[in-house]
Each structure stands twice: as structure tokens, then as C-alpha cells.
Short mmCIF file of C-alpha atoms in Angstrom, two decimals:
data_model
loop_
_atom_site.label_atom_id
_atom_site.label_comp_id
_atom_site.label_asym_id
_atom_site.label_seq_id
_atom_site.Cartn_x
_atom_site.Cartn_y
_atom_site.Cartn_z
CA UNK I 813 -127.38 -160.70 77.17
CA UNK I 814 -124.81 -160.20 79.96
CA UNK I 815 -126.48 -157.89 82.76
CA UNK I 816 -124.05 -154.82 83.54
CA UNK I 817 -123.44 -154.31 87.37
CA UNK I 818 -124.07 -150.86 88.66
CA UNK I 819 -121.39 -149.56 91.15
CA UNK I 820 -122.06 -146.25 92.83
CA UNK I 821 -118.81 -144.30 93.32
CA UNK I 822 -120.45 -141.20 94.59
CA UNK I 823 -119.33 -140.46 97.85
CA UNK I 824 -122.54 -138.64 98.98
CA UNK I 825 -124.33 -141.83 97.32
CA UNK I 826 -122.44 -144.65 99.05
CA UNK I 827 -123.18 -142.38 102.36
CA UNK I 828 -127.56 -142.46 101.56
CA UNK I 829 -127.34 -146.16 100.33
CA UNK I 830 -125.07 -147.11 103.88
CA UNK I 831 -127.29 -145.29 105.88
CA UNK I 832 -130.39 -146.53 104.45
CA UNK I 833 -128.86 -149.95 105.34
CA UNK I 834 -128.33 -149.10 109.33
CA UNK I 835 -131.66 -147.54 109.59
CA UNK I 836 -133.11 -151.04 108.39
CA UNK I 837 -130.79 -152.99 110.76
CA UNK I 838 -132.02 -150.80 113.24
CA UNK I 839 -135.45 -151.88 112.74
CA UNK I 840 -134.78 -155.31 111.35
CA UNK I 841 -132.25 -157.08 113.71
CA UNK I 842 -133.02 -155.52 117.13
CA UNK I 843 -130.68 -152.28 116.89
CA UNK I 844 -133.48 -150.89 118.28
CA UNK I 845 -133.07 -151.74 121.75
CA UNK I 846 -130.73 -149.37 122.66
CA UNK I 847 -133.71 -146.53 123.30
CA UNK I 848 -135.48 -148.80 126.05
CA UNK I 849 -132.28 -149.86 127.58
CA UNK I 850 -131.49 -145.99 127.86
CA UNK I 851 -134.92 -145.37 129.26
CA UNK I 852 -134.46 -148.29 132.07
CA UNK I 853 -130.83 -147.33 132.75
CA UNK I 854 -132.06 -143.81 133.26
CA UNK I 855 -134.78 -144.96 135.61
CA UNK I 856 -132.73 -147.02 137.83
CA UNK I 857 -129.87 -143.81 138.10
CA UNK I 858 -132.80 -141.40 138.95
CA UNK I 859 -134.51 -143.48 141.25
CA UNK I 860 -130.85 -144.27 143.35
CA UNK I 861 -128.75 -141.09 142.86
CA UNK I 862 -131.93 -138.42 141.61
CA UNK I 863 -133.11 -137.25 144.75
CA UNK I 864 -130.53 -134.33 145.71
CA UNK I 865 -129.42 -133.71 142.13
CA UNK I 866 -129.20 -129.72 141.34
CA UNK I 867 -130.12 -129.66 145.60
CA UNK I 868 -126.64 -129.79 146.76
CA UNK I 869 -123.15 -130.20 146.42
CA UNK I 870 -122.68 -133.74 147.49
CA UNK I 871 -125.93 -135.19 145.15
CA UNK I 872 -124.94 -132.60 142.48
CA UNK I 873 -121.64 -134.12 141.69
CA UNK I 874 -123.31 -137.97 142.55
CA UNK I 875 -125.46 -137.38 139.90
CA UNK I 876 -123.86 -135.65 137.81
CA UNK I 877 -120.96 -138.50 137.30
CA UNK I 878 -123.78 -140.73 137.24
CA UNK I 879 -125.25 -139.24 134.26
CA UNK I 880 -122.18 -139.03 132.66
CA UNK I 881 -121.76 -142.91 133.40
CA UNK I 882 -125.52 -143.31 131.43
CA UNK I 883 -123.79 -141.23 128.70
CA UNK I 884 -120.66 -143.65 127.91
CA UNK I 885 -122.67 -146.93 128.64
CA UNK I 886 -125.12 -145.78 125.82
CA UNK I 887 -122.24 -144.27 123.36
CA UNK I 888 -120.70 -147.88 123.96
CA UNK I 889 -123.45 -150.31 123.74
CA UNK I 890 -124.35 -148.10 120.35
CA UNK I 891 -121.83 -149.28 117.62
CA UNK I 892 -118.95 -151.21 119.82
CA UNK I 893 -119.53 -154.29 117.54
CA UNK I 894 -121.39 -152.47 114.88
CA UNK I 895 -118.22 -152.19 112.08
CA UNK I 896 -116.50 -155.88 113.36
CA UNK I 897 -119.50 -157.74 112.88
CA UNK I 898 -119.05 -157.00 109.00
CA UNK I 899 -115.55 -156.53 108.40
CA UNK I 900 -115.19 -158.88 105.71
CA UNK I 901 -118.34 -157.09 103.98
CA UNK I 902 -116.47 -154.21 104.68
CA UNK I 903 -113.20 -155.70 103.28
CA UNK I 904 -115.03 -156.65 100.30
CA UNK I 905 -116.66 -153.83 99.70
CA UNK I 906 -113.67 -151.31 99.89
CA UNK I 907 -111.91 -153.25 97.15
CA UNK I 908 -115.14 -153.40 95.19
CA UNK I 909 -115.03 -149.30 95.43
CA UNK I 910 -116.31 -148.40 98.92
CA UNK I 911 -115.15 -145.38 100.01
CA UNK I 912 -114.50 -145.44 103.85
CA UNK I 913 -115.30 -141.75 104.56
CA UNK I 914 -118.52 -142.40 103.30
CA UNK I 915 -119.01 -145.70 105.30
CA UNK I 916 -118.19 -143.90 108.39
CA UNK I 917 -120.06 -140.81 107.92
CA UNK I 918 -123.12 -143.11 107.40
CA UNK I 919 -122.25 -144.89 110.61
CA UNK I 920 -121.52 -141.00 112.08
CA UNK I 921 -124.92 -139.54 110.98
CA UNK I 922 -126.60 -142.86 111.93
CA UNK I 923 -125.25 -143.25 115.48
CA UNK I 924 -125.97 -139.47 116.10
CA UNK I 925 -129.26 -140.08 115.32
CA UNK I 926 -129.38 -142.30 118.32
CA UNK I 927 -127.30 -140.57 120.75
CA UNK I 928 -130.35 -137.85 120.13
CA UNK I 929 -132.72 -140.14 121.46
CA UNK I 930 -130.91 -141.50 124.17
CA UNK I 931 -130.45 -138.04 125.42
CA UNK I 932 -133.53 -137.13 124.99
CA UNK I 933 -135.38 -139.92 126.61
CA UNK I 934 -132.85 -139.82 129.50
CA UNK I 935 -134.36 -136.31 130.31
CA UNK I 936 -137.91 -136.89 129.61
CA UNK I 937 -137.61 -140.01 132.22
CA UNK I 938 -135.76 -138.04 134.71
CA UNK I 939 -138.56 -135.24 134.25
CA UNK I 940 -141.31 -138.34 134.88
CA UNK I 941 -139.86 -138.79 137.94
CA UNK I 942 -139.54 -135.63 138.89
CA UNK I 943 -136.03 -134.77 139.06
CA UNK I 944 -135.09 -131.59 139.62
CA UNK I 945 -133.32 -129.80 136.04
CA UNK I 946 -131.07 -127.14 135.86
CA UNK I 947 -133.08 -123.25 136.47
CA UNK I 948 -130.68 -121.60 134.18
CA UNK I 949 -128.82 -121.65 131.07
CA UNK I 950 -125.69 -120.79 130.32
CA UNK I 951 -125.46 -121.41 126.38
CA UNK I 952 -128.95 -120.78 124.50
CA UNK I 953 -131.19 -119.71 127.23
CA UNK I 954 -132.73 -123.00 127.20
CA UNK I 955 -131.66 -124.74 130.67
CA UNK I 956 -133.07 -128.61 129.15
CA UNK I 957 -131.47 -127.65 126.01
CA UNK I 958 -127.96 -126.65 127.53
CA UNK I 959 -128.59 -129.75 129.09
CA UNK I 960 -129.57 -131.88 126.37
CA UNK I 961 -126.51 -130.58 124.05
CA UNK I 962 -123.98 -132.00 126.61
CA UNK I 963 -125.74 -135.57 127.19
CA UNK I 964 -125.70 -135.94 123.64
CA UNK I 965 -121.90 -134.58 123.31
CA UNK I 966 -120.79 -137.14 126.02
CA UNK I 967 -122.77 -139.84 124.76
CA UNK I 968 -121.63 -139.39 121.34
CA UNK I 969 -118.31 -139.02 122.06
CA UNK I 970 -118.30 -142.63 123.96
CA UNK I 971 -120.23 -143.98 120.83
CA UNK I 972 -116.95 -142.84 118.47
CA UNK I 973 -114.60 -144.43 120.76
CA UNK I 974 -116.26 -147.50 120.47
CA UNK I 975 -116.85 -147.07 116.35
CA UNK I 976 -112.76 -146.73 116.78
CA UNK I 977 -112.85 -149.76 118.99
CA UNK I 978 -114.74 -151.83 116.34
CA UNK I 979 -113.01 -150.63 113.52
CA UNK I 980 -109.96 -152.51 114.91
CA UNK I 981 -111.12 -155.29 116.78
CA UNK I 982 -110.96 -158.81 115.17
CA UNK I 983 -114.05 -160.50 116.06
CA UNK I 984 -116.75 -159.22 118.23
CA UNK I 985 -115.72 -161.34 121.14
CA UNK I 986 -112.71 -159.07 121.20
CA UNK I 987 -114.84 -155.70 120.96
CA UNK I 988 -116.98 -156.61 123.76
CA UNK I 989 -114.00 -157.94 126.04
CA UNK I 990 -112.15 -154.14 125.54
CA UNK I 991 -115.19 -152.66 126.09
CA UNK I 992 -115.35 -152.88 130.28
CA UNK I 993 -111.61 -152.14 130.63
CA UNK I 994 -112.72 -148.73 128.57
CA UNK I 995 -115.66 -148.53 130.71
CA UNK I 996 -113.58 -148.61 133.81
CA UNK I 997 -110.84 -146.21 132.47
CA UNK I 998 -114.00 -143.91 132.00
CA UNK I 999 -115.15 -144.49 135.20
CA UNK I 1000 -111.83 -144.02 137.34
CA UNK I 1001 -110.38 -140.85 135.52
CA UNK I 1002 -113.55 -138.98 135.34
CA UNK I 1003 -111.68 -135.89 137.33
CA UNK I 1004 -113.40 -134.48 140.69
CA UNK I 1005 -115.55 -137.87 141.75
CA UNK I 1006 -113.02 -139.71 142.52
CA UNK I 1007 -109.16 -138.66 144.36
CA UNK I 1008 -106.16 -139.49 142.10
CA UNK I 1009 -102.40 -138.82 142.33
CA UNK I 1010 -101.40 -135.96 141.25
CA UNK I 1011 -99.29 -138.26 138.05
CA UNK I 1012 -102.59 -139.02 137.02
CA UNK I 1013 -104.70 -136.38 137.03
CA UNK I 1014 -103.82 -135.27 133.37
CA UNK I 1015 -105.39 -138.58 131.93
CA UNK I 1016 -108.50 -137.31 133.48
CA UNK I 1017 -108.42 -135.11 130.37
CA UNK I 1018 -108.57 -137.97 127.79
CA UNK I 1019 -111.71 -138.96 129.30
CA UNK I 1020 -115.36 -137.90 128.11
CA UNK I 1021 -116.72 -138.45 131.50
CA UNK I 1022 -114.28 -135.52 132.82
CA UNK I 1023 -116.05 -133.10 130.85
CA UNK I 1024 -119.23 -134.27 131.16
CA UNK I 1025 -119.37 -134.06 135.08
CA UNK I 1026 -117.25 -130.60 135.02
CA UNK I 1027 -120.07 -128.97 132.08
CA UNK I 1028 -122.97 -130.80 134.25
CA UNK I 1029 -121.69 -129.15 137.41
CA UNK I 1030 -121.23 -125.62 136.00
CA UNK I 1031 -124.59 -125.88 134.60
CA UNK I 1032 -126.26 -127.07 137.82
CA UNK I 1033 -124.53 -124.20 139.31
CA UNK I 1034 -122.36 -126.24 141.70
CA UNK I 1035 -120.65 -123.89 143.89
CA UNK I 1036 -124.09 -122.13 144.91
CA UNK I 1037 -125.34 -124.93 146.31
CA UNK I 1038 -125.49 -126.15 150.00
CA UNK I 1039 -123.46 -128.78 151.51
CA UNK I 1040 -125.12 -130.99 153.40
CA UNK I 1041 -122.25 -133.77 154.59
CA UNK I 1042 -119.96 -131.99 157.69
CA UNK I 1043 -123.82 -131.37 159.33
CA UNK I 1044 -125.19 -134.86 158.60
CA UNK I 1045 -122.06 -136.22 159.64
CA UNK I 1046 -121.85 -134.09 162.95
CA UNK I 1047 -125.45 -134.86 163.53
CA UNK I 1048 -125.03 -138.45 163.67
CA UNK I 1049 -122.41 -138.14 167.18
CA UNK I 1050 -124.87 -135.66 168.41
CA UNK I 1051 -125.38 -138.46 171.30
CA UNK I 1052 -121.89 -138.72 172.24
CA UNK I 1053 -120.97 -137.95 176.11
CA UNK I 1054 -117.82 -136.30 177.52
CA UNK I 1055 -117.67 -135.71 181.09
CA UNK I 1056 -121.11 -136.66 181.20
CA UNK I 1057 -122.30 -134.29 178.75
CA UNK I 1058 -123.13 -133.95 175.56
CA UNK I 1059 -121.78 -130.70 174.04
CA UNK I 1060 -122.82 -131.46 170.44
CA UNK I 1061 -126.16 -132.25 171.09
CA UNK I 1062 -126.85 -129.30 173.10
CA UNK I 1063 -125.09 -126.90 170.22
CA UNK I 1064 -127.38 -128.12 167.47
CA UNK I 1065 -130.35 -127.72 169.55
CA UNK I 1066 -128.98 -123.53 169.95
CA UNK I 1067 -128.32 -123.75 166.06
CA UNK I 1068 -131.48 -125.02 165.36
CA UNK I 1069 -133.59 -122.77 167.70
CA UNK I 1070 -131.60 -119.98 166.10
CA UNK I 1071 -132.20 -121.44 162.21
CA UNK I 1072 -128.64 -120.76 162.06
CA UNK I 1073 -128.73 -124.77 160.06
CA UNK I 1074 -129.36 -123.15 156.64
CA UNK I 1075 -126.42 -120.35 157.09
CA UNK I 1076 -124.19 -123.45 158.24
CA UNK I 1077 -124.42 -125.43 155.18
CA UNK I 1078 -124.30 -121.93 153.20
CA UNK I 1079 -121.06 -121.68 154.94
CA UNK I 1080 -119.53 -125.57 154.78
CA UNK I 1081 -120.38 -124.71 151.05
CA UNK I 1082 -118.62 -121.69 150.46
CA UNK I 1083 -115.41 -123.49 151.93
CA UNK I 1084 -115.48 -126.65 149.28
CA UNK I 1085 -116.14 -124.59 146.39
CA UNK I 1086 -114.77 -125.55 142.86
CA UNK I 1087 -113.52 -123.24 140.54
CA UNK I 1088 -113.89 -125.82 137.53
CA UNK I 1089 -117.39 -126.45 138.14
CA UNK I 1090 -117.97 -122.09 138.33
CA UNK I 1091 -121.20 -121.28 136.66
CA UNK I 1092 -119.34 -119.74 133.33
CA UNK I 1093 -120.23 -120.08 129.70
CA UNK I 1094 -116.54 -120.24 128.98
CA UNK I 1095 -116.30 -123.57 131.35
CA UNK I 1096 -119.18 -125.35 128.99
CA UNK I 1097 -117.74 -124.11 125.92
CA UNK I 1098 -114.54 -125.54 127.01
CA UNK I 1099 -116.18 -128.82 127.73
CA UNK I 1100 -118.17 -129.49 124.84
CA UNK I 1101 -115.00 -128.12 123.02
CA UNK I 1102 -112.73 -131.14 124.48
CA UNK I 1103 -115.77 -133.57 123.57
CA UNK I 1104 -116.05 -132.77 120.20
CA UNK I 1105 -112.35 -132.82 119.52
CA UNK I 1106 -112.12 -136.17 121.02
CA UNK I 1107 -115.33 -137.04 118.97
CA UNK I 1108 -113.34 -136.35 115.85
CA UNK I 1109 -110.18 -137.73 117.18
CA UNK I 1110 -111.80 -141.08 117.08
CA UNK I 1111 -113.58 -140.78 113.84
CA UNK I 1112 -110.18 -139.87 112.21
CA UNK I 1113 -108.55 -142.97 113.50
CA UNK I 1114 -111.58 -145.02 112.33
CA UNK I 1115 -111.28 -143.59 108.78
CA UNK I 1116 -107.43 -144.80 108.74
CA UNK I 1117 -107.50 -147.98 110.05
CA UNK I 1118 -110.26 -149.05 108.01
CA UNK I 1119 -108.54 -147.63 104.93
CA UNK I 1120 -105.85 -150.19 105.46
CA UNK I 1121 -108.56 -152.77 105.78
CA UNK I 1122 -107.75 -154.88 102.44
CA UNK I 1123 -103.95 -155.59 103.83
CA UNK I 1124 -106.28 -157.38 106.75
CA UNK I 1125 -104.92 -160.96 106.72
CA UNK I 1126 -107.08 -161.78 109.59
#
């Protein structure tokens, strides 16, 4: 007697059976490596760019493109070879009845999932080493969860681009070789760390690692902080003789005797504020709101190109 095969059409079916599938990948063929790479990529940012994080201007925004740089290099690493690996599976399956919006919303809840953990063992290893957090919240009165939320929105959002990546690159060769040219287009237009013409500053807002550093910033409450830079800097020719004398030396010595130093920095500070790193709900909101439009903007192009995956003649 001829065995009848049993195709599941359900969307919300194809979406438990995919998922179940990732989850056993994740345990089965290594997937899960991802969480201790995120714990030693975390340790290695703390231990070099940690130490004046949330302290003062110049290691607030150090750190905080840092962590922004942990975000995408997790997002990425997550799923940038995760849907070319199996395209012909995928191929196969779509003409056999696979729906792709449940394929990627598998891949969506699945990856999610891990961009949780990521975030959440970046903090607890930046706690273990004694990192100094954000004092106050902004968003749910929570400071680690404000926090938390916008890891896991950058780090997500860098994990879609690369789902988007995979979806439409032919081998995974070619996913990993686009991968550091996105990486560095991360890395250059993130906003405030680095100077750019004025032509490109707009691209800055294509970028998830714009809005992370600008939401880490406002919630480390940037512009309150000291800066520390003009008075290390003018420290260091403290030594330096004109006429004989040395004027500089002899003024810190009457700023220090006077503990004028601290109302210095205050000042320096005050001077090199940032009005897009202001400690303002509405400047997180409008973060996480740029993030999870660009989140969807890549799952939406995912969802097309793979729906056009049968004309594939590769």
C-alpha cells in the first residue's frame, strides 16, 4: 500500500517545525558558540576600553562605540551564512510548499532568541569585571534593563542585515567575504566617534552602530560627565620652559592647591557638550525607533528575495 506524504501548509506550523530545526542545529552542529564568543569578545572590550566608561566623556563615547562594535560583530557572526548554507533545501522546499514568511519568522524568533543572550551575557561579564552601568533610566526605570533593550536592538538589527545578506549570497564564501566590508561600513559611519564630511554624515543614519552609540550616550548621561583630555593633555607639557620658566607647571600647582582640577574638567565639559547624546527619553525612543525600522527593513527584503528563490538558476 502506497504511503501518503504529509505536507504541512500551515503557516504557524511550518514556523514550530523550522524552528524546532534551528534550535537542534544550535545544539547539534556548533551554533552554539556564538554565546562564549560573545562572553570573550565582551571580556577583551571591558578589560581595554571599560575602565572610564559612564566616568567621562572621552571613555563614555570609547566605550560606548565599542559596545556597539560587540553588538554588530555578534548580529553578524549569528545567521550571515545561516540561510546560504541551505539554499537549495530552501529552493526545494518552497516549491514543495514552504512558505517563506514562515521560514523567516522561524529564523526571526530563533536569532532573537540569541541576540537575548548575547546581550545579556555581555552585561553580566561587564558587571564581573566591574564596570561601571548606567545610575539611571530613562525608559522603564530599570537602568540594566534600558540598557539591555538597546544591546539587544543593535545586535539584532546587525543579525537581520546579515539574514538579508545570506538570503542573497550564492555560496557562503561570498557571505563571509561581504561580511567585513559591512563590518567596516558599520564601523566608519557610526556618527560622533569618528569626523566625516559633511556629504557623508547622512549615511551615518543607515547605520545601527549610529544609534546604538547616540542611545548608549544619552543613557550614560553623556553631557554630565567630566572631560578629562584638554587637562591630561596640558599636564603632559607641564615641564616645558620659556624664558627659563615654567608657567604651566607653576599654574597647575595653584589649581591644584586650590582643587580648582574638578571645576576645570566640569568646565572643559560643559564646552564639548552634545545635544544628541542629551539625557532625554525622546533621544532613546528615537534610537531604538530607527533600529527597529531598519530591523524590519531587512527582514522585508529577506522575505522577497527568497520568494523569488525557485527562478534561482545558480
Amino acid at each position: 500500500m502506497r504511503r501518503r506524504r504529509v505536507r504541512h501548509t500551515g503557516r504557524l506550523l511550518q514556523t514550530i517545525i523550522y524552528l524546532g530545526k534551528l534550535f537542534r542545529m544550535f545544539l547539534f552542529q556548533s551554533d552554539w558558540k556564538v554565546l562564549p564568543m560573545a562572553a570573550i569578545i565582551a571580556g577583551l572590550v571591558a578589560f581595554c576600553v571599560g575602565q572610564n566608561l559612564f566616568k567621562t566623556m572621552e571613555g563614555t563615547l570609547m566605550g560606548a562605540f565599542a559596545i556597539s562594535c560587540i553588538c554588530v560583530w555578534n548580529g553578524f557572526f549569528n545567521s550571515i551564512q545561516v540561510i546560504c548554507r541551505e539554499r537549495a533545501i530552501v529552493k526545494r522546499d518552497h516549491r514543495s510548499g514552504l512558505h517563506i514568511t514562515s521560514y523567516i519568522l522561524a529564523h526571526m524568533i530563533y536569532q532573537a532568541v540569541l541576540c537575548i543572550a548575547q546581550s545579556a551575557i555581555t552585561i553580566f561579564v561587564f558587571m564581573s569585571m566591574r564596570i561601571m552601568m548606567p545610575s539611571k533610566s530613562l525608559i522603564t526605570g530599570f537602568p540594566l534593563v534600558d540598557f539591555m533593550i538597546t544591546i539587544f536592538l543593535v545586535t539584532y538589527c546587525a543579525d537581520m542585515l546579515a539574514l538579508l545578506i545570506s538570503s542573497c549570497a550564492k555560496t557562503t564564501t561570498t557571505a563571509m567575504t561581504i561580511m567585513p566590508f559591512m563590518l567596516i561600513v558599520q564601523l566608519l559611519f557610526s556618527g560622533n566617534f569618528f569626523t566625516l564630511p559633511d556629504m557623508a554624515k547622512p549615511l551615518t543614519n543607515l547605520t545601527a552602530t549610529k544609534w546604538g552609540l547616540t542611545a548608549l550616550c544619552a543613557q550614560g548621561d553623556y553631557n554630565s560627565l567630566p572631560m578629562v583630555s584638554v587637562w591630561n593633555n596640558a599636564l603632559k607639557m607641564q615641564n616645558v620652559e620659556i624664558n627659563g620658566e615654567k608657567p604651566l607647571q607653576d599654574a597647575f600647582v595653584y589649581l591644584e592647591k586650590n582643587d580648582y582640577r574638578d571645576e576645570i574638567l566640569k568646565k572643559t565639559a560643559e564646552q564639548n557638550q552634545n545635544p544628541e547624546f542629551a539625557f532625554d527619553d525622546d533621544v532613546v525612543y528615537k534610537c531604538w525607533a530607527w533600529l527597529i525600522a531598519w530591523t524590519m527593513v531587512y527582514v522585508l527584503a529577506a522575505v522577497i528575495l527568497l520568494e523569488f528563490i525557485d527562478k534561482d538558476k545558480r
